[in-house]
PDB file of C-alpha atoms in Angstrom:
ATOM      1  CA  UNK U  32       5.208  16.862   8.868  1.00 84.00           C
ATOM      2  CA  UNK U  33       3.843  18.196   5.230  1.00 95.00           C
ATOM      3  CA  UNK U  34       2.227  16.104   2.700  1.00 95.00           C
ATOM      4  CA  UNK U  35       3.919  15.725  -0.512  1.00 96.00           C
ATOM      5  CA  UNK U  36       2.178  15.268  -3.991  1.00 93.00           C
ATOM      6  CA  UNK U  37       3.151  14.431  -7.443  1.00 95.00           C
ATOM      7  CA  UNK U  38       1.334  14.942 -10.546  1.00 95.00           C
ATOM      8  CA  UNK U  39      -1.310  13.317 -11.944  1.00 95.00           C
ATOM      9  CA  UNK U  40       0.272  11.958 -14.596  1.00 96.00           C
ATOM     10  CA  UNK U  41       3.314  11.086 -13.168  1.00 98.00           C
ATOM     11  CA  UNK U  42       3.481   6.901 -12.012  1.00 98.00           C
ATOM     12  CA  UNK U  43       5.488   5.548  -8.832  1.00 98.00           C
ATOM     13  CA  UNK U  44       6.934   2.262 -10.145  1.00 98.00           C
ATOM     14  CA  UNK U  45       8.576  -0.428  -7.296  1.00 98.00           C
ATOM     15  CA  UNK U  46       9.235  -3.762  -7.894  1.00 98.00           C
ATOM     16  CA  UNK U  47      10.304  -6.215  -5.051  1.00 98.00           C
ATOM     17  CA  UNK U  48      11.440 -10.108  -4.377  1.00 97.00           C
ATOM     18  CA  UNK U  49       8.870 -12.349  -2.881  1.00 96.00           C
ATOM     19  CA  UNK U  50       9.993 -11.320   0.149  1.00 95.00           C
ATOM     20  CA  UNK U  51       9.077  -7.732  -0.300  1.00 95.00           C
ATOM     21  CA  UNK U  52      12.169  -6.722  -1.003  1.00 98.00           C
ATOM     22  CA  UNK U  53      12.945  -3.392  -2.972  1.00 98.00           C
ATOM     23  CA  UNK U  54      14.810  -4.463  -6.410  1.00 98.00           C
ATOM     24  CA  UNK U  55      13.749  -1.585  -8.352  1.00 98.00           C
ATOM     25  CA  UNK U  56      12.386   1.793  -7.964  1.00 98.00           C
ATOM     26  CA  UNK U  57      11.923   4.535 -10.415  1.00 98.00           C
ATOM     27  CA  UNK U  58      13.078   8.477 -10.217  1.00 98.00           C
ATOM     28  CA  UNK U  59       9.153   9.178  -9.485  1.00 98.00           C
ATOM     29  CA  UNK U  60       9.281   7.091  -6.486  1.00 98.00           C
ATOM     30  CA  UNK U  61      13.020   8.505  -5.400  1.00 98.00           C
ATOM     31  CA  UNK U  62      11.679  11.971  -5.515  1.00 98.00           C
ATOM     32  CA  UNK U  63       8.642  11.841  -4.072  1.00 98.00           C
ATOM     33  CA  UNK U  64       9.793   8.855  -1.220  1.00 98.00           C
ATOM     34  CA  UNK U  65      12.703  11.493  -0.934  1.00 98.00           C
ATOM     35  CA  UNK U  66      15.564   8.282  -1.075  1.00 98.00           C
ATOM     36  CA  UNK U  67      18.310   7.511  -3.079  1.00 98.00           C
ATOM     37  CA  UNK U  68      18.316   4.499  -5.309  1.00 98.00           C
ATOM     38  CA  UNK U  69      21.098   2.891  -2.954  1.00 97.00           C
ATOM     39  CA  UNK U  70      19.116   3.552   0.206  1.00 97.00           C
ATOM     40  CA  UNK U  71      16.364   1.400  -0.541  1.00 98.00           C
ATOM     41  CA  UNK U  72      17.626  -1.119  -3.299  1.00 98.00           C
ATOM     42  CA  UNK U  73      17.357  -4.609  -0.561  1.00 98.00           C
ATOM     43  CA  UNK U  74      15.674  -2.650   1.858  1.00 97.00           C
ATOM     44  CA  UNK U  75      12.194  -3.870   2.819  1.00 97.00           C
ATOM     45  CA  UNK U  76       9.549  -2.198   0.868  1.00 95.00           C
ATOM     46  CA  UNK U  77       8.047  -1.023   4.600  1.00 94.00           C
ATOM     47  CA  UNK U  78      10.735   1.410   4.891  1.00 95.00           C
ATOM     48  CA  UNK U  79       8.247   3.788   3.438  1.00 96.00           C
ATOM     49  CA  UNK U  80       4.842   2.385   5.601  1.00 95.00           C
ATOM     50  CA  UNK U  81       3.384   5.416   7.332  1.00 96.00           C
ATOM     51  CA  UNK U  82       2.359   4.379  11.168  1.00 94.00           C
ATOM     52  CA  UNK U  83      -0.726   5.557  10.595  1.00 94.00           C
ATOM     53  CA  UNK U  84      -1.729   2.441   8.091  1.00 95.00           C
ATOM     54  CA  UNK U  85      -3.940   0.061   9.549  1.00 95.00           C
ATOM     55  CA  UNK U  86      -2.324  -3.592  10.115  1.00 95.00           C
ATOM     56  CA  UNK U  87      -5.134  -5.248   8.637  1.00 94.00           C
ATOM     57  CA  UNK U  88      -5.197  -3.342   5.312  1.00 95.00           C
ATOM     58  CA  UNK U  89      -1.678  -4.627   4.655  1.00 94.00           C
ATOM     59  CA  UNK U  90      -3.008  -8.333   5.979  1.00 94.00           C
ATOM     60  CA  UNK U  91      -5.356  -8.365   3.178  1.00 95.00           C
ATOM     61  CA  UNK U  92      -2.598  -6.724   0.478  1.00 94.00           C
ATOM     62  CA  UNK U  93      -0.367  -9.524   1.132  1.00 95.00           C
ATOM     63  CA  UNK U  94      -3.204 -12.037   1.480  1.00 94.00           C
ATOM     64  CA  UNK U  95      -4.369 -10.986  -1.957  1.00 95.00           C
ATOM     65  CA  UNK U  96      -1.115 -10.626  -4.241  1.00 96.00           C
ATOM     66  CA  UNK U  97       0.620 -14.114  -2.483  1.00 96.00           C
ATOM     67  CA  UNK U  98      -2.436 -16.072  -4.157  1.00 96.00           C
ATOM     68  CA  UNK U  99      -1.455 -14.586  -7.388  1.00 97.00           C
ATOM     69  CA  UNK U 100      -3.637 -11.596  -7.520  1.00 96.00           C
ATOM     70  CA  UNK U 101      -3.451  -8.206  -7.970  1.00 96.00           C
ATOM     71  CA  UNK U 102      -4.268  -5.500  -5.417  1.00 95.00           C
ATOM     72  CA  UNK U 103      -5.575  -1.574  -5.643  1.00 95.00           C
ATOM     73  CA  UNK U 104      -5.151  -0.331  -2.585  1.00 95.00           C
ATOM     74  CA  UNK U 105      -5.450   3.480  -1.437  1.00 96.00           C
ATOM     75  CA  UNK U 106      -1.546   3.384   1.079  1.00 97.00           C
ATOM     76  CA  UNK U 107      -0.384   6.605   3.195  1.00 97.00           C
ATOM     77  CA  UNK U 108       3.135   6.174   3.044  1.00 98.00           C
ATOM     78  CA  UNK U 109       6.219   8.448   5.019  1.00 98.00           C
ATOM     79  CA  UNK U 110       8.808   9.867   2.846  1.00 98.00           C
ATOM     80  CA  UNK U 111      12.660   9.706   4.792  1.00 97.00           C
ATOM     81  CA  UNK U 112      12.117  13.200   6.141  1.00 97.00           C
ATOM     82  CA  UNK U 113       8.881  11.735   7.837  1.00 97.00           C
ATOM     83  CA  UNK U 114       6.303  13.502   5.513  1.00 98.00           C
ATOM     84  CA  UNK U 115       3.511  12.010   4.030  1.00 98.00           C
ATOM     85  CA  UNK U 116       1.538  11.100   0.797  1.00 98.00           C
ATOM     86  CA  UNK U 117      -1.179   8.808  -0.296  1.00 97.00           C
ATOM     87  CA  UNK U 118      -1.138   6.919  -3.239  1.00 98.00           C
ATOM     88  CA  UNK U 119      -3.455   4.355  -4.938  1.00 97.00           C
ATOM     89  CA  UNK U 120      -1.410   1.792  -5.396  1.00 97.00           C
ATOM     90  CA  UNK U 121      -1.670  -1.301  -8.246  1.00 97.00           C
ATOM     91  CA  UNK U 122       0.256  -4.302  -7.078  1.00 97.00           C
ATOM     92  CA  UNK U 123       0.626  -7.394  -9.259  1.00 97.00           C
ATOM     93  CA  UNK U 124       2.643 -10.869  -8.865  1.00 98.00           C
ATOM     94  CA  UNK U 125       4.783 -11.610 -11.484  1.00 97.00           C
ATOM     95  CA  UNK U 126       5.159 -15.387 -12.252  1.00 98.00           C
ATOM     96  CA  UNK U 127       8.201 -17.489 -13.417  1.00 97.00           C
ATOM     97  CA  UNK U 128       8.313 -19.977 -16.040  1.00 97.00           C
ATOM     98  CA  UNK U 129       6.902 -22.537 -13.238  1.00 97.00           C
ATOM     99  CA  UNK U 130       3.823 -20.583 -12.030  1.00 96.00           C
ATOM    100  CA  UNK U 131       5.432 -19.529  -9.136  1.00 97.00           C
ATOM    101  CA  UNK U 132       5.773 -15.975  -7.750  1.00 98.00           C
ATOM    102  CA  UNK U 133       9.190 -14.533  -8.643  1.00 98.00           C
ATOM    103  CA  UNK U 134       8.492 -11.022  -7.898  1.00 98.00           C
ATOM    104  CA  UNK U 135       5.574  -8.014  -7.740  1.00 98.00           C
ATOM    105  CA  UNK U 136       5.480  -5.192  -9.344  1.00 98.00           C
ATOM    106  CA  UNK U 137       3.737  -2.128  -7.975  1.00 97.00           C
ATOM    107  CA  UNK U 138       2.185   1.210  -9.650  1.00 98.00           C
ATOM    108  CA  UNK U 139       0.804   4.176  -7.682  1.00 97.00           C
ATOM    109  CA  UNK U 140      -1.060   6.862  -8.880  1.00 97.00           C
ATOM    110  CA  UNK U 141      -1.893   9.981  -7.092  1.00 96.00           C
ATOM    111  CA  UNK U 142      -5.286   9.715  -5.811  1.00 96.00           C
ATOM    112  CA  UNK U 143      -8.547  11.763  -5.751  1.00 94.00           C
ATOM    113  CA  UNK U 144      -9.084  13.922  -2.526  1.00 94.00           C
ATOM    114  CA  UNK U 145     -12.387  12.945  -1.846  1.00 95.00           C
ATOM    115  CA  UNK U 146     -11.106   9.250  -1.864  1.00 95.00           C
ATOM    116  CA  UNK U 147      -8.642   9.890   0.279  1.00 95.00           C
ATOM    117  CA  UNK U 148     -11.147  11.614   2.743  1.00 94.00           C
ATOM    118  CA  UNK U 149     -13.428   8.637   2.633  1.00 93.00           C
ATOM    119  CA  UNK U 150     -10.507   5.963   3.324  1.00 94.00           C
ATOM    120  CA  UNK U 151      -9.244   7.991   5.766  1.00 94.00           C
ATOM    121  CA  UNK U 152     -12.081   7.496   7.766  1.00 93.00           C
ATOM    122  CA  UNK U 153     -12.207   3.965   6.769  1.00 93.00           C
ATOM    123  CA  UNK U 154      -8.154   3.535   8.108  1.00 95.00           C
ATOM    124  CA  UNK U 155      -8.816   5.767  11.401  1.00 95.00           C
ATOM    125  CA  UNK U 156     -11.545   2.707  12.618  1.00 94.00           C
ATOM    126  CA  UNK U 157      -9.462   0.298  11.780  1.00 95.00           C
ATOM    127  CA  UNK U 158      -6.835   1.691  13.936  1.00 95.00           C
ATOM    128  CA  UNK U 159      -9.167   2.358  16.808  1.00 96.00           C
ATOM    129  CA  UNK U 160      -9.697  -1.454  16.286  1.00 95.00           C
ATOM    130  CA  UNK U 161      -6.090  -2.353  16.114  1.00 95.00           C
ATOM    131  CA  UNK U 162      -5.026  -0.405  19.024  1.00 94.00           C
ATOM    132  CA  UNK U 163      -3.672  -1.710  21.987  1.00 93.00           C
ATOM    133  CA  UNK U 164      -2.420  -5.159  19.849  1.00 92.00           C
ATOM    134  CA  UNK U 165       0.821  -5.611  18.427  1.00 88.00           C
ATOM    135  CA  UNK U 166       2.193  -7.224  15.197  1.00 87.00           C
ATOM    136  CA  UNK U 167       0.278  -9.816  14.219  1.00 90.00           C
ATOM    137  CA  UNK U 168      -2.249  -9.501  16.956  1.00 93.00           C
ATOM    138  CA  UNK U 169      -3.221  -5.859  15.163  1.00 91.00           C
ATOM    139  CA  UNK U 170      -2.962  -6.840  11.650  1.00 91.00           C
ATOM    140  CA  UNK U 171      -5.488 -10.088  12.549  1.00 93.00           C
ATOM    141  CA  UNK U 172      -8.149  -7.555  14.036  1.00 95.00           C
ATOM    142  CA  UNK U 173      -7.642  -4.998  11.809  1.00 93.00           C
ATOM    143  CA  UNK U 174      -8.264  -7.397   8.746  1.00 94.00           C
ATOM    144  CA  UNK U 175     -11.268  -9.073  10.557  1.00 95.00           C
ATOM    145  CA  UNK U 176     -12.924  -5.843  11.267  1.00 95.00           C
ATOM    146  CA  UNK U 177     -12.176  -4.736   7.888  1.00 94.00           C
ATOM    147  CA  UNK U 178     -13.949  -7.990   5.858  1.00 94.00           C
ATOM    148  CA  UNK U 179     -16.457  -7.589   8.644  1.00 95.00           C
ATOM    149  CA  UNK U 180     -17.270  -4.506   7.667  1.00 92.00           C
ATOM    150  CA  UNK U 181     -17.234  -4.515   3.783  1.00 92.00           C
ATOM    151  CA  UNK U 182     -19.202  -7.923   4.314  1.00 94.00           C
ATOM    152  CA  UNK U 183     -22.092  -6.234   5.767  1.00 94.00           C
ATOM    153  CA  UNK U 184     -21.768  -3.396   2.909  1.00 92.00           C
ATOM    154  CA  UNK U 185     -21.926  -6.292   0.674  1.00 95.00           C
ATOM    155  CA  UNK U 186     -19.108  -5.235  -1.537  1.00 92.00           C
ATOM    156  CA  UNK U 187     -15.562  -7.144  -1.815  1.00 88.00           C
ATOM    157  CA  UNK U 188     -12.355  -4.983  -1.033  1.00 88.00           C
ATOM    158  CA  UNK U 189     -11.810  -4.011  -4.898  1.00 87.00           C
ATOM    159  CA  UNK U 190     -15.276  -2.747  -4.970  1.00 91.00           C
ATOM    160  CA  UNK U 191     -15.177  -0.891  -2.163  1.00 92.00           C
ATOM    161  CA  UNK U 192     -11.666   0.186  -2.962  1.00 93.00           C
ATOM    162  CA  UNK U 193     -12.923   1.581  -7.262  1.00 92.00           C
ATOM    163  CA  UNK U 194     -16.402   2.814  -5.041  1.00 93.00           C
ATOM    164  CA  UNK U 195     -14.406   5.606  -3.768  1.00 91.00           C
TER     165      UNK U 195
END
């Protein structure tokens, strides 16, 4: 399958439900995911996960954004036809009038080649680590390797992640 790009100055906007499900997505994110608005409006917002991301790296996305955090994250994601493209993604909670999460709202940029080369790298060990486990199984060792291994760097996922 090919990889697809978009510009550099163009934005994929998503928002979802608590659940992580789609409730909005822009044209940018249409095009590029290669759906139509009706296809993924209530549709989980894995519909566009590549297999090739590491469990653990969504683990610690989740992780993150539920305590009312944002995320950057570098994400290979499949397009309908099964393509691919890589996006550094921004993901933020946003809060209701009582604190609590009501929804999160994600931004993805197109990223820099040489930081996709690096996390590459990065996502193929994880998978290596992953491999052989299922569900939550995989996503537990892949996020423990992962903190494991920015632990020893001495750097926390952000700084690793704005390193690149």
């Amino acid at each position: 399958m090919a990889e697809r790009r978009f510009d550099r100055d163009e934005i994929i906007v998503s928002k979802t439900d608590p659940t992580g499900r789609i409730i909005y997505a822009n044209e940018v994110f249409l095009r590029v995911a290669g759906y139509r608005e009706r296809e993924v409006i209530g549709r989980p917002h894995n519909i566009i996960r590549h297999p090739d991301m590491p469990h653990g790296v969504f683990r610690l996305l989740w992780q993150t954004i539920r305590r009312g955090r944002e995320c950057f994250a570098y994400v290979l994601n499949r397009a309908a036809n099964g393509d691919h493209y890589w996006v550094l993604a921004h993901i933020t909670p946003t809060f209701g009038t009582d604190g609590t999460i009501i929804s999160f709202h994600s931004n993805r940029r197109c990223p820099r080649p040489q930081a996709v080369a690096k996390i590459a790298a990065l996502y193929a060990e994880l998978r290596a680590a992953e491999a052989g486990r299922e569900g939550p199984e995989a996503a537990e060792t892949g996020y423990h390797t992962l903190v494991d291994r920015l632990h020893r760097a001495g750097v926390s996922y952000d700084e690793f992640v704005f390193a690149l």
